[in-house]
PDB file of C-alpha atoms in Angstrom:
ATOM      1  CA  MET N  22      -4.300  -3.234  18.155  1.00 38.00           C
ATOM      2  CA  ARG N  23      -6.630  -5.130  15.663  1.00 47.00           C
ATOM      3  CA  MET N  24     -10.041  -6.109  16.341  1.00 50.00           C
ATOM      4  CA  GLN N  25      -9.924  -9.615  17.923  1.00 47.00           C
ATOM      5  CA  THR N  26     -12.392 -12.417  17.680  1.00 51.00           C
ATOM      6  CA  ASP N  27     -12.232 -15.881  19.374  1.00 54.00           C
ATOM      7  CA  PRO N  28     -11.457 -18.310  16.656  1.00 55.00           C
ATOM      8  CA  PRO N  29     -13.098 -21.867  16.660  1.00 56.00           C
ATOM      9  CA  THR N  30     -10.737 -24.722  17.395  1.00 51.00           C
ATOM     10  CA  SER N  31     -12.051 -27.584  15.294  1.00 49.00           C
ATOM     11  CA  GLY N  32     -14.565 -28.713  12.635  1.00 64.00           C
ATOM     12  CA  PRO N  33     -15.780 -26.809   9.620  1.00 69.00           C
ATOM     13  CA  ALA N  34     -16.004 -23.451  11.509  1.00 79.00           C
ATOM     14  CA  ALA N  35     -12.230 -23.750  12.179  1.00 89.00           C
ATOM     15  CA  VAL N  36     -11.649 -24.407   8.639  1.00 90.00           C
ATOM     16  CA  GLY N  37     -13.780 -21.386   7.626  1.00 94.00           C
ATOM     17  CA  ARG N  38     -12.002 -19.210  10.047  1.00 94.00           C
ATOM     18  CA  GLN N  39      -8.667 -20.333   8.769  1.00 96.00           C
ATOM     19  CA  ILE N  40      -9.825 -19.182   5.248  1.00 97.00           C
ATOM     20  CA  THR N  41     -11.049 -15.807   6.294  1.00 98.00           C
ATOM     21  CA  ASP N  42      -7.970 -15.110   8.521  1.00 97.00           C
ATOM     22  CA  GLY N  43      -5.968 -15.857   5.516  1.00 98.00           C
ATOM     23  CA  TRP N  44      -7.832 -13.387   3.382  1.00 98.00           C
ATOM     24  CA  TRP N  45      -7.355 -10.896   6.212  1.00 98.00           C
ATOM     25  CA  GLY N  46      -3.712 -11.331   6.249  1.00 98.00           C
ATOM     26  CA  ARG N  47      -3.476 -11.119   2.521  1.00 98.00           C
ATOM     27  CA  ILE N  48      -5.104  -7.552   2.579  1.00 98.00           C
ATOM     28  CA  GLY N  49      -2.501  -6.351   5.242  1.00 98.00           C
ATOM     29  CA  ASP N  50      -1.115  -3.869   2.879  1.00 98.00           C
ATOM     30  CA  ILE N  51      -4.510  -2.264   2.119  1.00 98.00           C
ATOM     31  CA  ARG N  52      -5.362  -2.150   5.796  1.00 98.00           C
ATOM     32  CA  ARG N  53      -2.007  -0.339   6.588  1.00 98.00           C
ATOM     33  CA  GLN N  54      -2.759   2.261   3.767  1.00 98.00           C
ATOM     34  CA  ILE N  55      -6.137   2.926   5.270  1.00 98.00           C
ATOM     35  CA  ASP N  56      -4.613   3.439   8.767  1.00 97.00           C
ATOM     36  CA  GLU N  57      -2.149   6.008   7.204  1.00 97.00           C
ATOM     37  CA  LEU N  58      -4.783   8.002   5.374  1.00 98.00           C
ATOM     38  CA  GLU N  59      -4.947  11.580   6.218  1.00 97.00           C
ATOM     39  CA  PHE N  60      -8.745  11.275   6.379  1.00 97.00           C
ATOM     40  CA  ILE N  61      -8.505   8.427   9.106  1.00 97.00           C
ATOM     41  CA  ARG N  62      -5.836  10.344  11.044  1.00 97.00           C
ATOM     42  CA  GLY N  63      -7.831  13.555  10.792  1.00 97.00           C
ATOM     43  CA  LEU N  64     -10.909  11.993  11.968  1.00 96.00           C
ATOM     44  CA  GLY N  65      -9.163  10.414  15.011  1.00 96.00           C
ATOM     45  CA  ASP N  66      -7.401  13.581  16.272  1.00 96.00           C
ATOM     46  CA  GLY N  67     -10.387  15.898  15.131  1.00 96.00           C
ATOM     47  CA  SER N  68      -8.372  17.838  12.691  1.00 97.00           C
ATOM     48  CA  LEU N  69     -10.496  16.567   9.585  1.00 97.00           C
ATOM     49  CA  PRO N  70     -11.960  19.507   7.840  1.00 96.00           C
ATOM     50  CA  ARG N  71     -15.814  19.437   8.488  1.00 93.00           C
ATOM     51  CA  GLU N  72     -16.637  19.796   4.775  1.00 92.00           C
ATOM     52  CA  ALA N  73     -14.515  16.690   4.072  1.00 95.00           C
ATOM     53  CA  PHE N  74     -16.418  14.888   6.787  1.00 93.00           C
ATOM     54  CA  LEU N  75     -19.796  15.887   5.485  1.00 90.00           C
ATOM     55  CA  TRP N  76     -18.783  15.044   1.990  1.00 93.00           C
ATOM     56  CA  TYR N  77     -17.894  11.418   3.297  1.00 93.00           C
ATOM     57  CA  LEU N  78     -21.175  11.066   5.216  1.00 90.00           C
ATOM     58  CA  ARG N  79     -23.153  12.089   2.151  1.00 90.00           C
ATOM     59  CA  GLN N  80     -21.334   9.557  -0.015  1.00 93.00           C
ATOM     60  CA  ASP N  81     -21.773   6.987   2.846  1.00 91.00           C
ATOM     61  CA  ALA N  82     -25.464   7.536   2.919  1.00 88.00           C
ATOM     62  CA  LEU N  83     -25.598   6.878  -0.979  1.00 92.00           C
ATOM     63  CA  TYR N  84     -23.585   3.785  -0.528  1.00 94.00           C
ATOM     64  CA  LEU N  85     -25.619   2.302   2.249  1.00 92.00           C
ATOM     65  CA  HIS N  86     -28.843   2.783   0.362  1.00 90.00           C
ATOM     66  CA  ASP N  87     -27.520   0.325  -2.416  1.00 94.00           C
ATOM     67  CA  TYR N  88     -25.289  -1.857  -0.106  1.00 96.00           C
ATOM     68  CA  ALA N  89     -28.611  -2.660   1.688  1.00 95.00           C
ATOM     69  CA  ARG N  90     -30.078  -4.133  -1.519  1.00 96.00           C
ATOM     70  CA  ILE N  91     -26.840  -6.304  -1.764  1.00 97.00           C
ATOM     71  CA  LEU N  92     -27.398  -7.722   1.772  1.00 97.00           C
ATOM     72  CA  ALA N  93     -31.007  -8.351   0.953  1.00 97.00           C
ATOM     73  CA  ALA N  94     -29.807 -10.235  -2.087  1.00 97.00           C
ATOM     74  CA  ALA N  95     -27.634 -12.294   0.028  1.00 98.00           C
ATOM     75  CA  GLY N  96     -30.440 -13.113   2.396  1.00 97.00           C
ATOM     76  CA  GLU N  97     -32.470 -14.227  -0.619  1.00 97.00           C
ATOM     77  CA  VAL N  98     -29.909 -16.980  -1.538  1.00 98.00           C
ATOM     78  CA  SER N  99     -28.952 -17.820   1.779  1.00 98.00           C
ATOM     79  CA  PRO N 100     -28.641 -21.667   2.539  1.00 96.00           C
ATOM     80  CA  THR N 101     -29.976 -21.481   5.999  1.00 97.00           C
ATOM     81  CA  PRO N 102     -32.537 -19.577   7.900  1.00 97.00           C
ATOM     82  CA  ALA N 103     -30.118 -18.033  10.381  1.00 97.00           C
ATOM     83  CA  GLU N 104     -28.064 -16.711   7.461  1.00 97.00           C
ATOM     84  CA  GLN N 105     -31.213 -15.451   5.687  1.00 97.00           C
ATOM     85  CA  GLU N 106     -32.212 -13.754   8.939  1.00 97.00           C
ATOM     86  CA  PHE N 107     -28.890 -12.229   9.564  1.00 97.00           C
ATOM     87  CA  TRP N 108     -28.357 -10.609   6.030  1.00 98.00           C
ATOM     88  CA  THR N 109     -32.071  -9.530   5.981  1.00 97.00           C
ATOM     89  CA  HIS N 110     -31.558  -7.895   9.291  1.00 95.00           C
ATOM     90  CA  GLY N 111     -28.364  -6.204   8.095  1.00 94.00           C
ATOM     91  CA  ALA N 112     -30.189  -4.766   5.055  1.00 95.00           C
ATOM     92  CA  GLN N 113     -32.817  -3.325   7.480  1.00 92.00           C
ATOM     93  CA  SER N 114     -29.850  -1.792   9.693  1.00 89.00           C
ATOM     94  CA  SER N 115     -28.241  -0.263   6.779  1.00 87.00           C
ATOM     95  CA  VAL N 116     -31.365   1.692   5.866  1.00 83.00           C
ATOM     96  CA  ALA N 117     -31.851   2.711   9.404  1.00 85.00           C
ATOM     97  CA  MET N 118     -28.196   3.840   9.544  1.00 79.00           C
ATOM     98  CA  GLU N 119     -28.750   5.996   6.421  1.00 75.00           C
ATOM     99  CA  LEU N 120     -31.780   7.618   7.923  1.00 73.00           C
ATOM    100  CA  GLU N 121     -29.874   8.375  11.110  1.00 78.00           C
ATOM    101  CA  LEU N 122     -27.025   9.952   8.882  1.00 71.00           C
ATOM    102  CA  HIS N 123     -29.599  12.125   7.396  1.00 71.00           C
ATOM    103  CA  LYS N 124     -31.128  13.155  10.641  1.00 74.00           C
ATOM    104  CA  SER N 125     -28.126  13.755  12.770  1.00 76.00           C
ATOM    105  CA  TRP N 126     -25.501  15.159  10.372  1.00 79.00           C
ATOM    106  CA  ILE N 127     -26.747  15.874   6.927  1.00 78.00           C
ATOM    107  CA  PRO N 128     -29.432  18.524   6.182  1.00 72.00           C
ATOM    108  CA  ALA N 129     -32.132  17.277   4.108  1.00 67.00           C
ATOM    109  CA  ASP N 130     -31.569  19.553   1.279  1.00 70.00           C
ATOM    110  CA  ALA N 131     -28.084  18.362   0.960  1.00 67.00           C
ATOM    111  CA  MET N 132     -29.178  14.943  -0.450  1.00 69.00           C
ATOM    112  CA  ALA N 133     -31.647  16.231  -2.954  1.00 67.00           C
ATOM    113  CA  HIS N 134     -29.535  16.197  -5.922  1.00 73.00           C
ATOM    114  CA  LEU N 135     -26.529  14.378  -4.797  1.00 84.00           C
ATOM    115  CA  ALA N 136     -24.924  11.784  -7.121  1.00 92.00           C
ATOM    116  CA  PRO N 137     -22.386   9.136  -6.080  1.00 95.00           C
ATOM    117  CA  SER N 138     -18.783  10.019  -6.782  1.00 96.00           C
ATOM    118  CA  PRO N 139     -16.849   7.917  -9.242  1.00 97.00           C
ATOM    119  CA  VAL N 140     -15.244   6.150  -6.193  1.00 98.00           C
ATOM    120  CA  THR N 141     -18.549   5.343  -4.638  1.00 98.00           C
ATOM    121  CA  GLN N 142     -20.088   4.232  -7.925  1.00 98.00           C
ATOM    122  CA  ALA N 143     -17.274   1.883  -8.665  1.00 98.00           C
ATOM    123  CA  TYR N 144     -17.675   0.235  -5.294  1.00 98.00           C
ATOM    124  CA  LEU N 145     -21.485  -0.083  -5.807  1.00 98.00           C
ATOM    125  CA  ASP N 146     -20.769  -1.314  -9.340  1.00 98.00           C
ATOM    126  CA  GLN N 147     -18.749  -4.212  -8.059  1.00 98.00           C
ATOM    127  CA  LEU N 148     -21.142  -5.251  -5.477  1.00 98.00           C
ATOM    128  CA  ALA N 149     -24.057  -5.077  -7.978  1.00 98.00           C
ATOM    129  CA  ASP N 150     -22.116  -7.154 -10.463  1.00 98.00           C
ATOM    130  CA  VAL N 151     -21.392  -9.721  -7.940  1.00 98.00           C
ATOM    131  CA  ALA N 152     -25.037  -9.870  -6.654  1.00 97.00           C
ATOM    132  CA  ALA N 153     -26.233 -10.316 -10.262  1.00 97.00           C
ATOM    133  CA  GLY N 154     -23.783 -12.818 -11.394  1.00 96.00           C
ATOM    134  CA  GLY N 155     -22.254 -14.477  -8.269  1.00 96.00           C
ATOM    135  CA  ASP N 156     -23.278 -17.098  -6.055  1.00 97.00           C
ATOM    136  CA  TYR N 157     -24.033 -16.906  -2.339  1.00 98.00           C
ATOM    137  CA  GLY N 158     -20.336 -17.315  -1.313  1.00 98.00           C
ATOM    138  CA  GLN N 159     -19.097 -14.460  -3.600  1.00 98.00           C
ATOM    139  CA  ILE N 160     -21.890 -12.132  -2.418  1.00 98.00           C
ATOM    140  CA  VAL N 161     -21.086 -12.567   1.192  1.00 98.00           C
ATOM    141  CA  ALA N 162     -17.280 -12.319   0.591  1.00 98.00           C
ATOM    142  CA  ALA N 163     -17.860  -8.970  -1.240  1.00 98.00           C
ATOM    143  CA  VAL N 164     -19.864  -7.367   1.359  1.00 98.00           C
ATOM    144  CA  LEU N 165     -17.596  -8.615   4.261  1.00 98.00           C
ATOM    145  CA  PRO N 166     -14.958  -5.970   3.991  1.00 98.00           C
ATOM    146  CA  CYS N 167     -17.450  -3.257   4.817  1.00 96.00           C
ATOM    147  CA  TYR N 168     -18.164  -5.135   8.099  1.00 95.00           C
ATOM    148  CA  TRP N 169     -14.741  -6.144   8.962  1.00 97.00           C
ATOM    149  CA  ILE N 170     -12.576  -3.193   7.908  1.00 97.00           C
ATOM    150  CA  TYR N 171     -15.095  -0.611   9.343  1.00 93.00           C
ATOM    151  CA  ALA N 172     -15.161  -2.353  12.741  1.00 93.00           C
ATOM    152  CA  ASP N 173     -11.298  -2.945  12.729  1.00 95.00           C
ATOM    153  CA  VAL N 174     -10.521   0.804  12.027  1.00 94.00           C
ATOM    154  CA  GLY N 175     -13.597   2.031  14.126  1.00 91.00           C
ATOM    155  CA  ALA N 176     -12.284   0.180  17.140  1.00 92.00           C
ATOM    156  CA  ARG N 177      -8.992   2.137  17.259  1.00 92.00           C
ATOM    157  CA  LEU N 178     -10.831   5.437  16.363  1.00 93.00           C
ATOM    158  CA  ALA N 179     -13.181   4.952  19.039  1.00 92.00           C
ATOM    159  CA  ARG N 180     -10.274   4.924  21.654  1.00 92.00           C
ATOM    160  CA  LEU N 181      -9.218   8.257  20.468  1.00 93.00           C
ATOM    161  CA  ASN N 182     -12.547   9.768  21.585  1.00 93.00           C
ATOM    162  CA  ARG N 183     -12.488  12.301  24.306  1.00 93.00           C
ATOM    163  CA  PRO N 184     -14.771  15.001  25.847  1.00 94.00           C
ATOM    164  CA  GLY N 185     -15.122  17.908  23.434  1.00 94.00           C
ATOM    165  CA  HIS N 186     -13.996  15.837  20.354  1.00 95.00           C
ATOM    166  CA  ARG N 187     -15.124  17.401  17.188  1.00 94.00           C
ATOM    167  CA  TYR N 188     -16.469  14.193  15.908  1.00 92.00           C
ATOM    168  CA  GLY N 189     -17.083  12.414  19.265  1.00 90.00           C
ATOM    169  CA  SER N 190     -20.810  11.362  18.527  1.00 85.00           C
ATOM    170  CA  TRP N 191     -19.597   9.850  15.303  1.00 86.00           C
ATOM    171  CA  LEU N 192     -16.742   7.973  16.934  1.00 87.00           C
ATOM    172  CA  ASP N 193     -19.184   6.654  19.576  1.00 83.00           C
ATOM    173  CA  THR N 194     -20.837   4.582  16.808  1.00 77.00           C
ATOM    174  CA  TYR N 195     -17.694   2.591  16.347  1.00 71.00           C
ATOM    175  CA  SER N 196     -17.683   1.432  19.819  1.00 70.00           C
ATOM    176  CA  ASP N 197     -21.004  -0.254  19.360  1.00 76.00           C
ATOM    177  CA  GLU N 198     -20.670  -3.798  20.743  1.00 84.00           C
ATOM    178  CA  GLU N 199     -23.817  -4.813  18.672  1.00 86.00           C
ATOM    179  CA  PHE N 200     -21.950  -3.928  15.423  1.00 87.00           C
ATOM    180  CA  ALA N 201     -18.814  -6.027  16.617  1.00 90.00           C
ATOM    181  CA  GLU N 202     -20.976  -8.906  17.131  1.00 93.00           C
ATOM    182  CA  GLN N 203     -22.481  -8.583  13.837  1.00 93.00           C
ATOM    183  CA  THR N 204     -19.034  -8.492  12.291  1.00 94.00           C
ATOM    184  CA  ARG N 205     -18.108 -11.665  13.925  1.00 96.00           C
ATOM    185  CA  GLN N 206     -21.170 -13.326  12.630  1.00 96.00           C
ATOM    186  CA  ALA N 207     -20.590 -11.985   9.047  1.00 97.00           C
ATOM    187  CA  ILE N 208     -17.006 -13.485   9.223  1.00 98.00           C
ATOM    188  CA  GLY N 209     -18.297 -16.832  10.533  1.00 97.00           C
ATOM    189  CA  PHE N 210     -20.990 -17.100   7.706  1.00 97.00           C
ATOM    190  CA  ALA N 211     -18.500 -16.028   4.978  1.00 98.00           C
ATOM    191  CA  GLY N 212     -15.954 -18.609   6.380  1.00 98.00           C
ATOM    192  CA  ALA N 213     -18.698 -21.336   6.413  1.00 96.00           C
ATOM    193  CA  ALA N 214     -19.604 -20.622   2.820  1.00 97.00           C
ATOM    194  CA  ALA N 215     -15.898 -20.776   1.827  1.00 97.00           C
ATOM    195  CA  ALA N 216     -15.487 -24.044   3.636  1.00 96.00           C
ATOM    196  CA  ARG N 217     -18.341 -25.440   1.855  1.00 95.00           C
ATOM    197  CA  SER N 218     -17.101 -24.367  -1.649  1.00 96.00           C
ATOM    198  CA  THR N 219     -14.749 -25.709  -4.096  1.00 96.00           C
ATOM    199  CA  GLU N 220     -11.304 -24.425  -4.690  1.00 97.00           C
ATOM    200  CA  PRO N 221     -12.365 -22.371  -7.760  1.00 97.00           C
ATOM    201  CA  GLY N 222     -15.308 -21.117  -5.861  1.00 98.00           C
ATOM    202  CA  ARG N 223     -13.054 -20.042  -2.888  1.00 98.00           C
ATOM    203  CA  HIS N 224     -10.836 -18.355  -5.395  1.00 98.00           C
ATOM    204  CA  ARG N 225     -13.770 -16.316  -6.707  1.00 98.00           C
ATOM    205  CA  MET N 226     -14.647 -15.507  -3.082  1.00 98.00           C
ATOM    206  CA  TRP N 227     -11.176 -14.139  -2.516  1.00 98.00           C
ATOM    207  CA  GLN N 228     -11.250 -12.137  -5.465  1.00 98.00           C
ATOM    208  CA  ALA N 229     -14.649 -10.512  -4.508  1.00 98.00           C
ATOM    209  CA  PHE N 230     -13.219  -9.808  -1.010  1.00 98.00           C
ATOM    210  CA  ASN N 231      -9.944  -8.396  -2.329  1.00 98.00           C
ATOM    211  CA  GLU N 232     -11.612  -6.178  -4.828  1.00 98.00           C
ATOM    212  CA  ALA N 233     -14.249  -4.709  -2.317  1.00 98.00           C
ATOM    213  CA  SER N 234     -11.233  -4.162   0.255  1.00 98.00           C
ATOM    214  CA  TRP N 235      -9.421  -2.023  -2.407  1.00 98.00           C
ATOM    215  CA  HIS N 236     -12.806  -0.117  -2.765  1.00 98.00           C
ATOM    216  CA  GLU N 237     -12.791   0.411   1.030  1.00 98.00           C
ATOM    217  CA  LEU N 238      -9.444   2.068   0.796  1.00 98.00           C
ATOM    218  CA  ARG N 239     -10.446   4.332  -2.031  1.00 98.00           C
ATOM    219  CA  PHE N 240     -13.759   5.363  -0.306  1.00 98.00           C
ATOM    220  CA  PHE N 241     -11.711   6.382   2.914  1.00 97.00           C
ATOM    221  CA  ALA N 242      -9.201   8.286   0.681  1.00 98.00           C
ATOM    222  CA  ALA N 243     -11.919  10.023  -1.444  1.00 97.00           C
ATOM    223  CA  PRO N 244     -13.273  12.781   0.948  1.00 96.00           C
ATOM    224  CA  LEU N 245      -9.714  14.519   0.751  1.00 96.00           C
ATOM    225  CA  GLU N 246      -8.890  13.497  -2.809  1.00 92.00           C
ATOM    226  CA  LEU N 247     -12.173  14.328  -4.442  1.00 85.00           C
ATOM    227  CA  GLY N 248     -14.395  16.019  -1.815  1.00 66.00           C
ATOM    228  CA  VAL N 249     -12.000  18.931  -1.136  1.00 60.00           C
ATOM    229  CA  ARG N 250     -11.466  19.325  -4.902  1.00 53.00           C
ATOM    230  CA  GLU N 251     -15.244  19.535  -5.498  1.00 50.00           C
ATOM    231  CA  GLY N 252     -15.949  21.936  -2.598  1.00 46.00           C
TER     232      GLY N 252
END
């Protein structure tokens, strides 16, 4: 079962949602591949090796540190106060999440000399390139998969939680209604930007969204493809 949102029925918001729903459909193969990953399945049933999970969390902390900067960049070029407030708050939340990761799962000395993996770095490079050379629409399209795919996968993982689950406290984070609402807002703002844009602009937004979605797939695959090898 996929994450459900109530689509608008008319006006620019409906046009925007039609566009983002189209993007979501076009990455269906990416989403299916994510669902089938051994990492995702192991996280859900608790069989994932702890070292792979910790490797993922360490890379996620590095990712969130720079992702917050991209969200802040979106806030700086937002066309409305509401959008500026949303993306700026998102940047602050990413930093807070990074700190929580450190405190609850990752020993402080484990981050001291940690560098992004090639997969993490490639994702961050894409986001940085879009932030440096793209317009507002491209930036929000690039950051949207992190919201949408995370919420979509997480909603199903949260339903697999049970007393005594090895990663139960982590799965609890996926059932947060506040994050689900933030995801709905992110989809709405990206859709509004797409509706305002030109056809070439919407194509560039789609390219940014699609590339970031591929990076999401690689990021979820990396703990068992790279992390175990490094360990």
